[in-house]
Amino acid sequence: MSSSVFSPFQNLARDAGISRNTVTSYFSILTHTLLGSMLPAWQPQIKVRERTYPKFYWFDCGVARAAAGLLDDPPDRAWLGHALETYILHECRVRNAVSGQARGFYYYGLPSGGEIDLIIETRRPQPERPARVIAVEIKLAEKWERKWERTIRDLAATHRVEVERMIGVYTGTRTYHMDGFDVMPVGTFVNELHAGRLF
């Protein structure tokens, strides 16, 4: 099990050969004991068949590695990428709790496989106004690739949601601002976050 799990419960149940209710109860135990948390799917109903199932994140990626029996194995890049997502989500939740803003956190998944790692809802949708969000793409990479912006830019182009900020977080060292899209190193993102300059 990786540091984040986003397969629908029925798929996990089928793979494990147990009932969906059993899988649901296991994840309920993990969330109630604070070993992990769910990140709900954001469903603005812009596309047909947006993902509806939540992603599960362990509170600590070391716990996830221990649970998977991988403590003696070196982590691969996929694992490190999930760990980075977990870290960024954790820092955003800490900022949310400390600031008392009660922002909603989600991920946005499309049936085509496109995904936005983190949606921070700064205004809920209302009859006369669309939702306002900050969209964040997280990449374990030393160099930023413009293709990673596509899903967020496509979302902003629909005009059915107000994308307040488009942000890319990566493990490189340079900060960029490209056509309304802010790309920043992990450390810069965390500093901006806790200084209250992101939400």
Short mmCIF file of C-alpha atoms in Angstrom, two decimals:
data_model
loop_
_atom_site.label_atom_id
_atom_site.label_comp_id
_atom_site.label_asym_id
_atom_site.label_seq_id
_atom_site.Cartn_x
_atom_site.Cartn_y
_atom_site.Cartn_z
CA MET A 1 0.00 0.00 0.00
CA SER A 2 1.47 3.33 -1.02
CA SER A 3 1.40 6.52 1.00
CA SER A 4 -1.85 7.45 -0.74
CA VAL A 5 -4.61 5.12 -1.91
CA PHE A 6 -7.12 6.24 -4.50
CA SER A 7 -8.64 3.07 -5.85
CA PRO A 8 -12.40 2.74 -5.33
CA PHE A 9 -13.22 0.58 -2.32
CA GLN A 10 -14.93 -2.05 -4.50
CA ASN A 11 -11.68 -2.52 -6.48
CA LEU A 12 -9.65 -2.90 -3.28
CA ALA A 13 -12.22 -5.37 -1.95
CA ARG A 14 -12.08 -7.44 -5.14
CA ASP A 15 -8.26 -7.45 -5.14
CA ALA A 16 -8.16 -8.53 -1.47
CA GLY A 17 -11.00 -11.04 -1.82
CA ILE A 18 -13.12 -9.43 0.92
CA SER A 19 -16.36 -7.47 0.99
CA ARG A 20 -16.57 -3.77 0.21
CA ASN A 21 -18.08 -3.17 3.68
CA THR A 22 -15.03 -4.76 5.29
CA VAL A 23 -12.69 -2.49 3.30
CA THR A 24 -14.79 0.54 4.24
CA SER A 25 -14.67 -0.41 7.93
CA TYR A 26 -10.87 -0.86 7.79
CA PHE A 27 -10.41 2.62 6.34
CA SER A 28 -12.87 3.98 8.89
CA ILE A 29 -10.69 2.56 11.68
CA LEU A 30 -7.59 4.14 10.14
CA THR A 31 -9.22 7.57 9.90
CA HIS A 32 -10.84 7.43 13.36
CA THR A 33 -7.52 6.51 14.96
CA LEU A 34 -5.88 9.40 13.05
CA LEU A 35 -3.50 7.10 11.20
CA GLY A 36 -4.75 8.62 7.98
CA SER A 37 -7.35 10.85 6.40
CA MET A 38 -9.54 10.98 3.34
CA LEU A 39 -9.22 13.61 0.63
CA PRO A 40 -12.62 13.82 -1.05
CA ALA A 41 -13.09 14.05 -4.79
CA TRP A 42 -14.12 17.50 -5.98
CA GLN A 43 -17.16 17.27 -8.25
CA PRO A 44 -17.97 20.59 -9.95
CA GLN A 45 -19.91 18.70 -12.67
CA ILE A 46 -17.89 20.28 -15.45
CA LYS A 47 -16.99 16.96 -17.08
CA VAL A 48 -18.91 13.72 -17.49
CA ARG A 49 -17.91 10.98 -15.04
CA GLU A 50 -15.64 12.95 -12.74
CA ARG A 51 -14.12 10.70 -10.10
CA THR A 52 -16.28 10.34 -7.02
CA TYR A 53 -14.19 8.22 -4.66
CA PRO A 54 -11.87 9.72 -2.02
CA LYS A 55 -8.11 9.30 -1.75
CA PHE A 56 -6.70 7.98 1.51
CA TYR A 57 -3.50 9.52 2.87
CA TRP A 58 -1.50 8.08 5.76
CA PHE A 59 -0.60 10.72 8.34
CA ASP A 60 3.06 9.77 7.88
CA CYS A 61 4.68 8.07 4.92
CA GLY A 62 7.00 6.11 7.22
CA VAL A 63 3.93 4.46 8.74
CA ALA A 64 2.75 3.56 5.25
CA ARG A 65 6.12 1.96 4.44
CA ALA A 66 6.08 0.03 7.71
CA ALA A 67 2.51 -1.19 7.06
CA ALA A 68 3.59 -2.37 3.61
CA GLY A 69 6.67 -4.14 5.01
CA LEU A 70 9.04 -1.96 2.99
CA LEU A 71 11.23 -0.41 5.68
CA ASP A 72 14.36 -2.19 4.43
CA ASP A 73 13.74 -1.40 0.75
CA PRO A 74 14.82 1.90 -0.81
CA PRO A 75 11.81 4.00 -1.84
CA ASP A 76 11.19 4.31 -5.57
CA ARG A 77 10.22 7.54 -7.34
CA ALA A 78 6.51 6.71 -7.32
CA TRP A 79 6.64 6.28 -3.55
CA LEU A 80 8.59 9.51 -3.11
CA GLY A 81 6.05 11.33 -5.29
CA HIS A 82 3.21 10.14 -3.06
CA ALA A 83 5.24 11.15 -0.01
CA LEU A 84 5.65 14.65 -1.42
CA GLU A 85 1.90 14.92 -2.03
CA THR A 86 1.27 13.76 1.54
CA TYR A 87 3.67 16.36 2.93
CA ILE A 88 2.12 19.24 0.94
CA LEU A 89 -1.41 18.19 1.92
CA HIS A 90 -0.37 17.93 5.58
CA GLU A 91 1.18 21.42 5.55
CA CYS A 92 -1.96 22.88 3.93
CA ARG A 93 -4.16 21.24 6.56
CA VAL A 94 -1.93 22.61 9.34
CA ARG A 95 -2.20 26.12 7.87
CA ASN A 96 -5.96 25.72 7.54
CA ALA A 97 -6.31 24.69 11.20
CA VAL A 98 -3.99 27.40 12.53
CA SER A 99 -5.63 30.17 10.50
CA GLY A 100 -9.18 29.01 11.32
CA GLN A 101 -10.24 29.54 7.70
CA ALA A 102 -11.94 26.14 7.30
CA ARG A 103 -11.12 25.83 3.61
CA GLY A 104 -12.27 22.70 1.83
CA PHE A 105 -9.57 20.39 0.44
CA TYR A 106 -10.18 18.03 -2.48
CA TYR A 107 -8.53 16.43 -5.46
CA TYR A 108 -10.02 16.56 -8.96
CA GLY A 109 -9.93 13.44 -11.10
CA LEU A 110 -11.14 12.89 -14.64
CA PRO A 111 -12.06 9.55 -16.24
CA SER A 112 -9.33 10.19 -18.84
CA GLY A 113 -6.76 9.91 -16.06
CA GLY A 114 -6.11 13.64 -15.76
CA GLU A 115 -5.93 14.83 -12.19
CA ILE A 116 -5.31 17.94 -10.11
CA ASP A 117 -3.53 16.92 -6.92
CA LEU A 118 -5.07 19.51 -4.64
CA ILE A 119 -8.08 21.79 -4.91
CA ILE A 120 -8.41 24.36 -2.13
CA GLU A 121 -11.92 25.76 -2.15
CA THR A 122 -11.83 29.41 -1.04
CA ARG A 123 -15.50 30.03 -1.84
CA ARG A 124 -18.24 27.44 -2.03
CA PRO A 125 -20.49 27.51 -5.10
CA GLN A 126 -23.63 29.60 -4.76
CA PRO A 127 -26.62 29.96 -7.10
CA GLU A 128 -25.35 33.27 -8.48
CA ARG A 129 -21.59 32.61 -8.21
CA PRO A 130 -19.36 29.65 -9.06
CA ALA A 131 -16.92 28.10 -6.64
CA ARG A 132 -13.57 29.84 -6.24
CA VAL A 133 -10.54 27.58 -5.91
CA ILE A 134 -6.78 27.39 -5.79
CA ALA A 135 -5.51 24.49 -7.92
CA VAL A 136 -2.19 22.86 -7.03
CA GLU A 137 -0.14 20.38 -9.06
CA ILE A 138 2.65 18.59 -7.16
CA LYS A 139 5.62 16.98 -8.93
CA LEU A 140 8.72 15.17 -7.75
CA ALA A 141 10.97 16.65 -10.43
CA GLU A 142 14.05 18.86 -10.66
CA LYS A 143 12.72 20.59 -13.80
CA TRP A 144 9.19 21.83 -14.36
CA GLU A 145 7.43 20.70 -17.56
CA ARG A 146 4.71 22.89 -19.03
CA LYS A 147 2.56 19.86 -19.92
CA TRP A 148 1.85 19.39 -16.19
CA GLU A 149 -0.17 22.63 -16.24
CA ARG A 150 -2.68 21.37 -18.79
CA THR A 151 -5.39 19.96 -16.49
CA ILE A 152 -5.42 23.08 -14.31
CA ARG A 153 -5.45 25.40 -17.33
CA ASP A 154 -8.29 23.39 -18.88
CA LEU A 155 -10.25 23.79 -15.65
CA ALA A 156 -9.68 27.55 -15.61
CA ALA A 157 -10.72 27.82 -19.27
CA THR A 158 -14.19 26.38 -18.59
CA HIS A 159 -15.23 29.54 -16.68
CA ARG A 160 -17.63 27.35 -14.69
CA VAL A 161 -15.37 27.71 -11.69
CA GLU A 162 -13.23 30.67 -10.68
CA VAL A 163 -9.62 29.53 -10.46
CA GLU A 164 -8.11 32.11 -8.13
CA ARG A 165 -4.57 30.75 -8.42
CA MET A 166 -2.82 28.07 -10.44
CA ILE A 167 0.21 26.68 -8.60
CA GLY A 168 2.83 24.08 -9.39
CA VAL A 169 5.04 22.72 -6.61
CA TYR A 170 8.19 20.80 -7.50
CA THR A 171 11.55 19.72 -6.08
CA GLY A 172 13.60 22.04 -8.28
CA THR A 173 15.15 25.32 -7.17
CA ARG A 174 13.72 28.02 -9.45
CA THR A 175 10.52 30.02 -9.14
CA TYR A 176 8.55 30.80 -12.30
CA HIS A 177 5.47 32.81 -13.23
CA MET A 178 4.17 31.75 -16.63
CA ASP A 179 0.90 33.06 -18.05
CA GLY A 180 -0.79 33.21 -14.66
CA PHE A 181 0.69 29.93 -13.44
CA ASP A 182 3.02 30.11 -10.40
CA VAL A 183 5.66 27.39 -10.12
CA MET A 184 7.69 27.21 -6.93
CA PRO A 185 10.05 24.90 -5.06
CA VAL A 186 8.65 22.96 -2.11
CA GLY A 187 10.38 25.19 0.45
CA THR A 188 9.07 28.38 -1.16
CA PHE A 189 5.55 26.98 -1.26
CA VAL A 190 5.63 26.03 2.43
CA ASN A 191 7.04 29.44 3.41
CA GLU A 192 4.39 31.27 1.38
CA LEU A 193 1.70 29.02 2.81
CA HIS A 194 2.57 29.63 6.45
CA ALA A 195 3.05 33.36 5.83
CA GLY A 196 -0.61 33.44 4.76
CA ARG A 197 0.13 34.44 1.17
CA LEU A 198 -1.53 31.46 -0.53
CA PHE A 199 -4.94 31.31 1.17
#
